[in-house]
CSV table of C-alpha atoms and ligand atoms in Angstrom, one decimal:
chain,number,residue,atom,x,y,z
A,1024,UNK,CA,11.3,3.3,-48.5
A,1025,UNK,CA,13.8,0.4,-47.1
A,1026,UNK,CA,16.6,0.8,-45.3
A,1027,UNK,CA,19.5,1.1,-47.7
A,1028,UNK,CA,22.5,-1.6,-46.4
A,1029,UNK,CA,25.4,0.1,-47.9
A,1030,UNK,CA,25.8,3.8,-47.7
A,1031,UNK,CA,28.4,5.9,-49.7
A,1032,UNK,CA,30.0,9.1,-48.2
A,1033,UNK,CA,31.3,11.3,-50.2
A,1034,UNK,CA,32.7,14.9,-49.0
A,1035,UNK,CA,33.3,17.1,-52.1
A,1036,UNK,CA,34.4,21.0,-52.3
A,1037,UNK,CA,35.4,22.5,-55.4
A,1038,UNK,CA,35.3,19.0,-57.4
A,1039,UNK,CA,33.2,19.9,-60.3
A,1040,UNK,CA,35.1,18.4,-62.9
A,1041,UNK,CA,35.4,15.1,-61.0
A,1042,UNK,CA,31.9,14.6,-60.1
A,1043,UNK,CA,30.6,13.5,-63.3
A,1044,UNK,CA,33.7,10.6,-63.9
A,1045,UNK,CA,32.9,9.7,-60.1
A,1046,UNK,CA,29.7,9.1,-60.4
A,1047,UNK,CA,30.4,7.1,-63.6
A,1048,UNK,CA,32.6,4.8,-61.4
A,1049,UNK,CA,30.7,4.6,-58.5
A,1050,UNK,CA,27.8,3.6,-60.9
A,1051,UNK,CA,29.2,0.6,-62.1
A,1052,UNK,CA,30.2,-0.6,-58.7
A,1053,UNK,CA,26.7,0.0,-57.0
A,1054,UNK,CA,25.5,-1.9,-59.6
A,1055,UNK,CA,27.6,-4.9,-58.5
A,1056,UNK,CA,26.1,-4.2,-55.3
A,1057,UNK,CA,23.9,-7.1,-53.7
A,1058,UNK,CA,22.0,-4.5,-51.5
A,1059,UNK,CA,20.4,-1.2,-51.8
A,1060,UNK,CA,23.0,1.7,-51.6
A,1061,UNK,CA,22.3,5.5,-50.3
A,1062,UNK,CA,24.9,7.4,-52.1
A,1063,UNK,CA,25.6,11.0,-49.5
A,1064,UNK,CA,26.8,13.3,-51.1
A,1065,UNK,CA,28.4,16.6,-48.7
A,1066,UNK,CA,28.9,19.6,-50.7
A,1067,UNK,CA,31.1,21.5,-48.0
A,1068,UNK,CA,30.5,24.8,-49.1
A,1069,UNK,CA,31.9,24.7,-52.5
A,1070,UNK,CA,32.1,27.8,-54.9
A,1071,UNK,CA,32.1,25.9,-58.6
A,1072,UNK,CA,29.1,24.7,-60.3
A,1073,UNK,CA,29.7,21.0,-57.9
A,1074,UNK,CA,26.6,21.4,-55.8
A,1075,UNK,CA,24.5,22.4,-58.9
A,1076,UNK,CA,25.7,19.1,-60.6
A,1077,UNK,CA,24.7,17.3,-57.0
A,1078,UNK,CA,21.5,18.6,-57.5
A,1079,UNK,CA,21.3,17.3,-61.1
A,1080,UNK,CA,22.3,13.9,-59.8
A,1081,UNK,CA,19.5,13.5,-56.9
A,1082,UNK,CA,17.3,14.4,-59.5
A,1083,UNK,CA,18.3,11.7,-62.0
A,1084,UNK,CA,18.8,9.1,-59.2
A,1085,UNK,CA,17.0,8.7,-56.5
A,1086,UNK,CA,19.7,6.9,-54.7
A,1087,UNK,CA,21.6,10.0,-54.4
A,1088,UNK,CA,21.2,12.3,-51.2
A,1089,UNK,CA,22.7,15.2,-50.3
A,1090,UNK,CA,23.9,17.7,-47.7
A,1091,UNK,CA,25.1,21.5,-48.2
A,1092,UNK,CA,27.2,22.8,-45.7
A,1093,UNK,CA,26.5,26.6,-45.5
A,1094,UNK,CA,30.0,27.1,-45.6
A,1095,UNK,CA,33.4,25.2,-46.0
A,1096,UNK,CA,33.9,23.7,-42.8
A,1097,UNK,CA,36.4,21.6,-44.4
A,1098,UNK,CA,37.4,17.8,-45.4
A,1099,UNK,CA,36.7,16.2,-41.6
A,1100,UNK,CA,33.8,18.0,-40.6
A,1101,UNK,CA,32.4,17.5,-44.3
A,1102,UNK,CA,32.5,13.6,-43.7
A,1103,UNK,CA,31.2,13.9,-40.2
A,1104,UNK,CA,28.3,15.5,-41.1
A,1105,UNK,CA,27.8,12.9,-44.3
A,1106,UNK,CA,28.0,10.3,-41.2
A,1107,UNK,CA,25.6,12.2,-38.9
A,1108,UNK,CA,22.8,11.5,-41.5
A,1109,UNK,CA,24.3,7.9,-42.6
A,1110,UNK,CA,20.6,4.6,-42.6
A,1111,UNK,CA,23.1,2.1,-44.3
A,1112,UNK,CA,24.3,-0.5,-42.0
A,1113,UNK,CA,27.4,0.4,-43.2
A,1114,UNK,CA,29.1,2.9,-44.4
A,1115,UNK,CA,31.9,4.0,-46.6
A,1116,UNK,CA,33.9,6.8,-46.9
A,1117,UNK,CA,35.7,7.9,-49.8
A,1118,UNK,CA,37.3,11.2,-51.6
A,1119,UNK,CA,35.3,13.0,-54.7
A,1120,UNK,CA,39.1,13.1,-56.5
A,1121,UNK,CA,39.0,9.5,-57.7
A,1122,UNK,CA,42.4,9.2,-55.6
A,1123,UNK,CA,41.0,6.2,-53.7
A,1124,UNK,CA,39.5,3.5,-56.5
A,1125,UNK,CA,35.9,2.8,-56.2
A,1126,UNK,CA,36.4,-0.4,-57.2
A,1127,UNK,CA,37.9,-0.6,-53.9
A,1128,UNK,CA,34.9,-0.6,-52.2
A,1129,UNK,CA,34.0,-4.5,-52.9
A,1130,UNK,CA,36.8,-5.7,-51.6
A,1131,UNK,CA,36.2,-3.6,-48.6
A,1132,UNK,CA,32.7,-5.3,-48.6
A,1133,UNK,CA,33.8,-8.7,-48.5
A,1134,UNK,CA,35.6,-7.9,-45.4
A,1135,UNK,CA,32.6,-6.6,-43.6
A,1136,UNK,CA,30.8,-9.4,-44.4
A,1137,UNK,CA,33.9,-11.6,-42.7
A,1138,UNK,CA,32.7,-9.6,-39.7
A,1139,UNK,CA,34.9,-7.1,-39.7
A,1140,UNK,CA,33.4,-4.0,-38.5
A,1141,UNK,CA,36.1,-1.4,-39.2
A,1142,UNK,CA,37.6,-2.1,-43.2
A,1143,UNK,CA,40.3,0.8,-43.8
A,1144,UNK,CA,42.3,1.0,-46.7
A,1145,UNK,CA,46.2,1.4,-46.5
A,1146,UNK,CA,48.3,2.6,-48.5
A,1147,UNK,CA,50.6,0.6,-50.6
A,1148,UNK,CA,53.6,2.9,-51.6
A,1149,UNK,CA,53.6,6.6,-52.5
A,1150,UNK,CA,56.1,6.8,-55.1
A,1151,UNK,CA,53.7,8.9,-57.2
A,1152,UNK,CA,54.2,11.5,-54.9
A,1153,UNK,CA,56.9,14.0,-54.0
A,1154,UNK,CA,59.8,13.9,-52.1
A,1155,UNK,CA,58.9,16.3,-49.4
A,1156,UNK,CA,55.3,15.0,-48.9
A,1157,UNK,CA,56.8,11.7,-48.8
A,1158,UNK,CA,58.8,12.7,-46.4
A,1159,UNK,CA,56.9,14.7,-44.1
A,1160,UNK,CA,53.6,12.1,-44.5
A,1161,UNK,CA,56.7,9.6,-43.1
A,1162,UNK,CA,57.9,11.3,-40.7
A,1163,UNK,CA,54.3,12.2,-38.8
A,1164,UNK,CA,53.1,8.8,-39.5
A,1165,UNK,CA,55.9,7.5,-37.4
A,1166,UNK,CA,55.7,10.4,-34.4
A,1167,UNK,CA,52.3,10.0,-34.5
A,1168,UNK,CA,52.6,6.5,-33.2
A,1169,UNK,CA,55.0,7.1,-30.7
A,1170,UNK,CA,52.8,9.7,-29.2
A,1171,UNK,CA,49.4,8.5,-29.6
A,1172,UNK,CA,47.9,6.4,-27.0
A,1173,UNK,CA,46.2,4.4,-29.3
A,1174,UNK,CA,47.5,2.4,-32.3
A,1175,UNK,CA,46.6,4.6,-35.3
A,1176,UNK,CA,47.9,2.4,-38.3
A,1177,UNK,CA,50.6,4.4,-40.7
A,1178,UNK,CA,49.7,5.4,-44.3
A,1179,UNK,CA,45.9,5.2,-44.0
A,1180,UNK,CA,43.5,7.8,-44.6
A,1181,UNK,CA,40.0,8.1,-44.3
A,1182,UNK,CA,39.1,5.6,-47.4
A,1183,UNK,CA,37.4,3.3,-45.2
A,1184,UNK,CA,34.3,0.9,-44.3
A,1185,UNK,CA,32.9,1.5,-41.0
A,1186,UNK,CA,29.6,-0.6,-39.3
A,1187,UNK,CA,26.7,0.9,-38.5
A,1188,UNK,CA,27.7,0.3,-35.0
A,1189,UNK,CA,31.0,2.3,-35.5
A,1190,UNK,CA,29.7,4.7,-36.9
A,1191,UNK,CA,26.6,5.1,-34.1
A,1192,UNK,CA,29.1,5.6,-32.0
A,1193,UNK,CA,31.8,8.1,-34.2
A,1194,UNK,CA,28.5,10.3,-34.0
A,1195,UNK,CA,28.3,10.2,-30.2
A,1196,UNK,CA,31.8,11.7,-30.0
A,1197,UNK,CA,30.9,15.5,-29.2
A,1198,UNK,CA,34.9,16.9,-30.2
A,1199,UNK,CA,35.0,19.3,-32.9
A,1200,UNK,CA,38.7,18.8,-33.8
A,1201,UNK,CA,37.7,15.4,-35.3
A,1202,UNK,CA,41.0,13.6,-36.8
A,1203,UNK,CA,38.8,11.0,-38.1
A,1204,UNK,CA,41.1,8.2,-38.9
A,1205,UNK,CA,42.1,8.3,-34.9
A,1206,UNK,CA,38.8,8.4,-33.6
A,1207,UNK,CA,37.6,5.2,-35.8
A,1208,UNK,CA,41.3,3.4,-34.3
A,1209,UNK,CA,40.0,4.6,-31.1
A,1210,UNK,CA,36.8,3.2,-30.9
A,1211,UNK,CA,38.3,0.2,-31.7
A,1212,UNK,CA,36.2,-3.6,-32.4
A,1213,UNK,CA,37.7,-6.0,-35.4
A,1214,UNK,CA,39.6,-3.5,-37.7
A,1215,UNK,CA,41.5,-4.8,-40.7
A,1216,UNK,CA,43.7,-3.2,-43.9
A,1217,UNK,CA,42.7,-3.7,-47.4
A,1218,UNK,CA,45.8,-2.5,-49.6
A,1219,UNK,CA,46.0,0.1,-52.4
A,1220,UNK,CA,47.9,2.3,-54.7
A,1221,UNK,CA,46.6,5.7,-54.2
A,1222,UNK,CA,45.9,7.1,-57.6
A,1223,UNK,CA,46.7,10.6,-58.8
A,1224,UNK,CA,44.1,12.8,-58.7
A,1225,UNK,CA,42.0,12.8,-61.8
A,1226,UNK,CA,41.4,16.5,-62.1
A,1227,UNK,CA,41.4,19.3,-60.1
A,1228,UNK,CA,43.9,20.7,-57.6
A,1229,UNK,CA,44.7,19.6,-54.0
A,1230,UNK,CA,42.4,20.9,-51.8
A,1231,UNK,CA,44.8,20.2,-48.7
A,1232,UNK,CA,47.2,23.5,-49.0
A,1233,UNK,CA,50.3,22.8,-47.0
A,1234,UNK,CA,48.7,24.7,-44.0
A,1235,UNK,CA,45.5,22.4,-43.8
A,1236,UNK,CA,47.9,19.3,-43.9
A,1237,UNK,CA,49.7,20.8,-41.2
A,1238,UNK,CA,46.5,21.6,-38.8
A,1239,UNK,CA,45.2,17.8,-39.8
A,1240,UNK,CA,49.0,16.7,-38.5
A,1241,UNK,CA,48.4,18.8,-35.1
A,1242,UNK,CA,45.0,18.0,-34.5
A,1243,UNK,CA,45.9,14.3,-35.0
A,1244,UNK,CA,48.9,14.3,-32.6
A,1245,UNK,CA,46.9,17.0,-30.0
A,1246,UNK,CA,44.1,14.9,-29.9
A,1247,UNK,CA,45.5,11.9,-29.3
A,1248,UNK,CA,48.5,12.8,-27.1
A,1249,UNK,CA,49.6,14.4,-24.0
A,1250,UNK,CA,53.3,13.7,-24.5
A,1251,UNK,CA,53.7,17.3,-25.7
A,1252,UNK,CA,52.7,19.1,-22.9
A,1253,UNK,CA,55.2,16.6,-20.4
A,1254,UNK,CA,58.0,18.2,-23.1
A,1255,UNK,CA,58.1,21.3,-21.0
A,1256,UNK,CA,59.2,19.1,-17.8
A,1257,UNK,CA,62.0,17.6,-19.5
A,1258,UNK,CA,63.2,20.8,-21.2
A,1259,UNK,CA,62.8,22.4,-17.6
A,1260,UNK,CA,65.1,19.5,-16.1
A,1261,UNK,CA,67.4,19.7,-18.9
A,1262,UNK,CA,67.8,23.0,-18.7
A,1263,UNK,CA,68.2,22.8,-15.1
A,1264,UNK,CA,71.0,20.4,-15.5
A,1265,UNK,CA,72.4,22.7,-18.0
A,1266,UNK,CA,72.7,25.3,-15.4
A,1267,UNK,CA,74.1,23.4,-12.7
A,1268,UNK,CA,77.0,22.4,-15.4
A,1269,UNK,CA,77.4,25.9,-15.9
A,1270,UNK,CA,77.4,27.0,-12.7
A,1271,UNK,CA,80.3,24.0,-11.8
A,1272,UNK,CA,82.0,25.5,-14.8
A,1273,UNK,CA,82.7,29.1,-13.5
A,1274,UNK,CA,83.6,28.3,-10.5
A,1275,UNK,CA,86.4,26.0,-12.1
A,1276,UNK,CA,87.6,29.2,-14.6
A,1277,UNK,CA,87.3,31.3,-11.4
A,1278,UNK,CA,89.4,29.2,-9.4
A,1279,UNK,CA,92.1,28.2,-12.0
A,1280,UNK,CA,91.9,29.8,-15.2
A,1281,UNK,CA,90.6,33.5,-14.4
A,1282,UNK,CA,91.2,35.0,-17.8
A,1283,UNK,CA,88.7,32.5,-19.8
A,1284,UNK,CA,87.0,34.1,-22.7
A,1285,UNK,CA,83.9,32.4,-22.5
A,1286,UNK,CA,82.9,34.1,-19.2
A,1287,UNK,CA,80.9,37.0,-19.7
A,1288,UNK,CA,78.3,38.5,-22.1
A,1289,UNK,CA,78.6,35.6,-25.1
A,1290,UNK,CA,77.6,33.2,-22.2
A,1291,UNK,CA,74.7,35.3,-20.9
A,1292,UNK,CA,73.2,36.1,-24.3
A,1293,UNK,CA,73.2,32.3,-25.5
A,1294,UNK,CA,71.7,31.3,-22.1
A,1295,UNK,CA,69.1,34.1,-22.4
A,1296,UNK,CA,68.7,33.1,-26.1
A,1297,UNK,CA,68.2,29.4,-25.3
A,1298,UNK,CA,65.3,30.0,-22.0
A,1299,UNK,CA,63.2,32.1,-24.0
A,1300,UNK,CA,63.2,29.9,-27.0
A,1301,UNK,CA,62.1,26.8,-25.0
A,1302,UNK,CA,59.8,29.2,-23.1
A,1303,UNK,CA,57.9,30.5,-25.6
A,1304,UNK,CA,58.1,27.3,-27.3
A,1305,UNK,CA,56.4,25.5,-23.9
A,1306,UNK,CA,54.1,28.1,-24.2
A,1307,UNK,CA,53.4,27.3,-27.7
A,1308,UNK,CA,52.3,24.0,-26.9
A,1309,UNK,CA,50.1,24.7,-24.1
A,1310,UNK,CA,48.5,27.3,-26.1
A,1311,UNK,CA,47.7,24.7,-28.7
A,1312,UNK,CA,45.4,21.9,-25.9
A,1313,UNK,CA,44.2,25.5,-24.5
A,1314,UNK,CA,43.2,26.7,-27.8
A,1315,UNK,CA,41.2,23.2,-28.6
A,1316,UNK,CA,39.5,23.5,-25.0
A,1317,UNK,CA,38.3,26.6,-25.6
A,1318,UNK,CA,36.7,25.5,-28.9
A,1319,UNK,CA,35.4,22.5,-27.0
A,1320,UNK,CA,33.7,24.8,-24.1
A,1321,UNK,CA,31.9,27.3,-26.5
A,1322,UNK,CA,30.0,24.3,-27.6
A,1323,UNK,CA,28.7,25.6,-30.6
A,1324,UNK,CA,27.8,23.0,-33.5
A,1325,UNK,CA,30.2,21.8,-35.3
A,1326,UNK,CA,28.6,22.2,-39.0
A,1327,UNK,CA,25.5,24.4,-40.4
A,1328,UNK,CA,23.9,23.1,-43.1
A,1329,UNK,CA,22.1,25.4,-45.9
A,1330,UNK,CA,20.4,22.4,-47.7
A,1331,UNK,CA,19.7,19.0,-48.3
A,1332,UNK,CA,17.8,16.8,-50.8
A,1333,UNK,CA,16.7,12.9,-50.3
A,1334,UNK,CA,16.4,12.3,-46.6
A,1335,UNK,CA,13.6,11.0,-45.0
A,1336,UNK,CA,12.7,11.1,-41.3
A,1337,UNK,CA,14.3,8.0,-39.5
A,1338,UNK,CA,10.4,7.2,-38.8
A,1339,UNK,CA,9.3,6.8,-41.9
A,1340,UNK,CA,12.0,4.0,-43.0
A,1341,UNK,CA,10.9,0.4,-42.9
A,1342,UNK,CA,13.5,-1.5,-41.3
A,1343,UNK,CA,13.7,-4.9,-43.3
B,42,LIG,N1,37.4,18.3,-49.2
B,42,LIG,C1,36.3,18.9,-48.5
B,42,LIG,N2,36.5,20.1,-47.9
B,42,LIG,C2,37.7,20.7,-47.9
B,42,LIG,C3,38.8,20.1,-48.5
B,42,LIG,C4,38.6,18.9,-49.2
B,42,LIG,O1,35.2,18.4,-48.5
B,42,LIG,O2,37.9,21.8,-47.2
B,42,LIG,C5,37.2,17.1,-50.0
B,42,LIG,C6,37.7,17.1,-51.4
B,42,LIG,O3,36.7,17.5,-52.3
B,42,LIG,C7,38.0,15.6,-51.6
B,42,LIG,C8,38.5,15.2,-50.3
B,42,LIG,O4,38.0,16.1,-49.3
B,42,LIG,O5,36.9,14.9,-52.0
B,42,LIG,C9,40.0,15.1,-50.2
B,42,LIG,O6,40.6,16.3,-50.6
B,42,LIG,P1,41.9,16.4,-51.4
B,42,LIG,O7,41.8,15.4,-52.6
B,42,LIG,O8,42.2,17.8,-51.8
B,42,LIG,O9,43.0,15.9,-50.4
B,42,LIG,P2,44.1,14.7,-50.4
B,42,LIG,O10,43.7,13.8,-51.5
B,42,LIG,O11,45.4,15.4,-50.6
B,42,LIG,O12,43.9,14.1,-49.1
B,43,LIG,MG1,42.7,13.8,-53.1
């Protein structure tokens, strides 16, 4: 057994109608391949007949390996795991759904072997998609940059080529809220965009429900940001400045215009109102870092896996 140069990650839940097309695609572009390819394939806990189809595939090829997460851990953690077991000395990530093009994957190549160590593809437009995602993918994109303290670049996901170095070290990082895309802008090296028009999916339904989307948008900003928690010191002075207004204003109706309707309950409720919203919202926010330090602390792994197929101990592979 050599060591394979490229290898192919590929997290996949529920995707049984896709895996056969995929594997089609991916087929024809391994074959244009100049190296020997590992193709990982991480069943994250599916419930459709995908892993059985996996299975089917290591059989048939021996190129294909595979991982079985004992439950759905979901999309990040499936790819993380995929990585953990990565030989290649490189490797690339890339959805089951046939959303990013395989064919992709050359082009990402012929970067790497410009010497860039961190390929990622970017996305060219999203007019296939709806409004509100449009919107909202927009939107965080942007915050997300304001915040962040590095420079995570808009309208990428995690289609992407990664070095065997980068990826030594993404496996070193112990978090378990892993907003993959940031951590690989993090780690930093020579990064560069290949461009893309992200496909529909080609069967199947979103896997991402509106509430993962919205964890994966937290986690990102949480993870790389501490400008929330400061957001309770402004509020604080603004509200404190509020006051002081108020307090100013009083004394002017009390002084010159006694009968002013405004004094009295209406003013106490909205002011009540108003501190316990930004309160509880402060709060909030906290609780969200506490919530991820506690996960942190407990320490327990961050995947369990039920079974795999293909891997061989690192020392039997012969290094070329
Ligand atoms: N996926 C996964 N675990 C999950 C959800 C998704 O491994 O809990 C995989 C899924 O099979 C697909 C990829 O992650 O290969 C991206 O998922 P999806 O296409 O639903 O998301 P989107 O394209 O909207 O980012
Ligand atoms: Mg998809």
């Amino acid at each position: 057994m050599t060591q394979p140069i490229y290898s192919l990650v590929i997290p996949i839940y529920n995707e049984e109608e896709n895996i056969p097309e995929m594997y089609r695609r991916l087929n024809n572009v391994m074959a244009q391949l100049d190296g020997e390819v590992e193709l990982i394939l991480i069943d994250d806990g599916s419930r459709d007949r995908s892993l059985n189809l996996i299975r089917e595939l290591h059989h048939r090829d021996s190129r294909v390996r595979y991982l079985s997460l004992a439950r759905n851990f979901g999309h990040q953690i499936a790819v993380t795991a995929g990585l953990n077991f990565v030989q290649g000395k490189c490797a690339i990530v890339m959805d089951a759904d046939l959303q990013d093009p395989p064919e992709l994957i050359l082009t990402m190549i012929e970067k790497w072997q410009q010497d860039y160590q961190v390929v990622y593809a970017q996305r060219l437009s999203r007019k296939r998609e709806s409004w509100p995602k449009r919107f909202t993918a927009y939107a965080f994109y942007r915050i997300l940059r304001r915040l962040a303290n590095v420079d995570i670049p808009s309208d990428t996901g995690d289609f992407c080529l990664m070095d065997r170095q980068v990826v030594d070290i993404l496996n070193t990082m112990p978090e378990r809220n892993r907003y993959i895309r940031g951590l690989r802008a993090w780690i930093g090296f020579r990064q560069t965009a290949v461009l893309f028009e992200r496909n529909p999916r080609f069967a199947g339904k979103v896997k991402y429900t509106f509430g993962k989307s919205w964890a994966l948008a937290v986690d990102g900003i949480i993870s790389f940001s501490t400008v929330p928690l400061k957001l309770a010191t402004y509020i604080g002075l603004l509200s404190a400045g509020i006051a002081l207004l108020m307090i100013l204003l009083v004394l002017y109706w009390r002084l010159f215009d006694p009968v002013s309707p405004l004094i009295g309950y209406t003013l106490i409720t909205i002011a009540m109102f108003f501190l316990g919203s930004v309160q509880l919202l402060c709060v909030g926010i906290l609780g969200e870092y506490i919530g991820r330090i506690y996960e942190e602390v407990k320490g327990r792994p961050i995947y369990t896996l039920k079974e795999t197929g293909g891997f061989i101990k690192e020392s039997e592979i012969k290094t070329k």
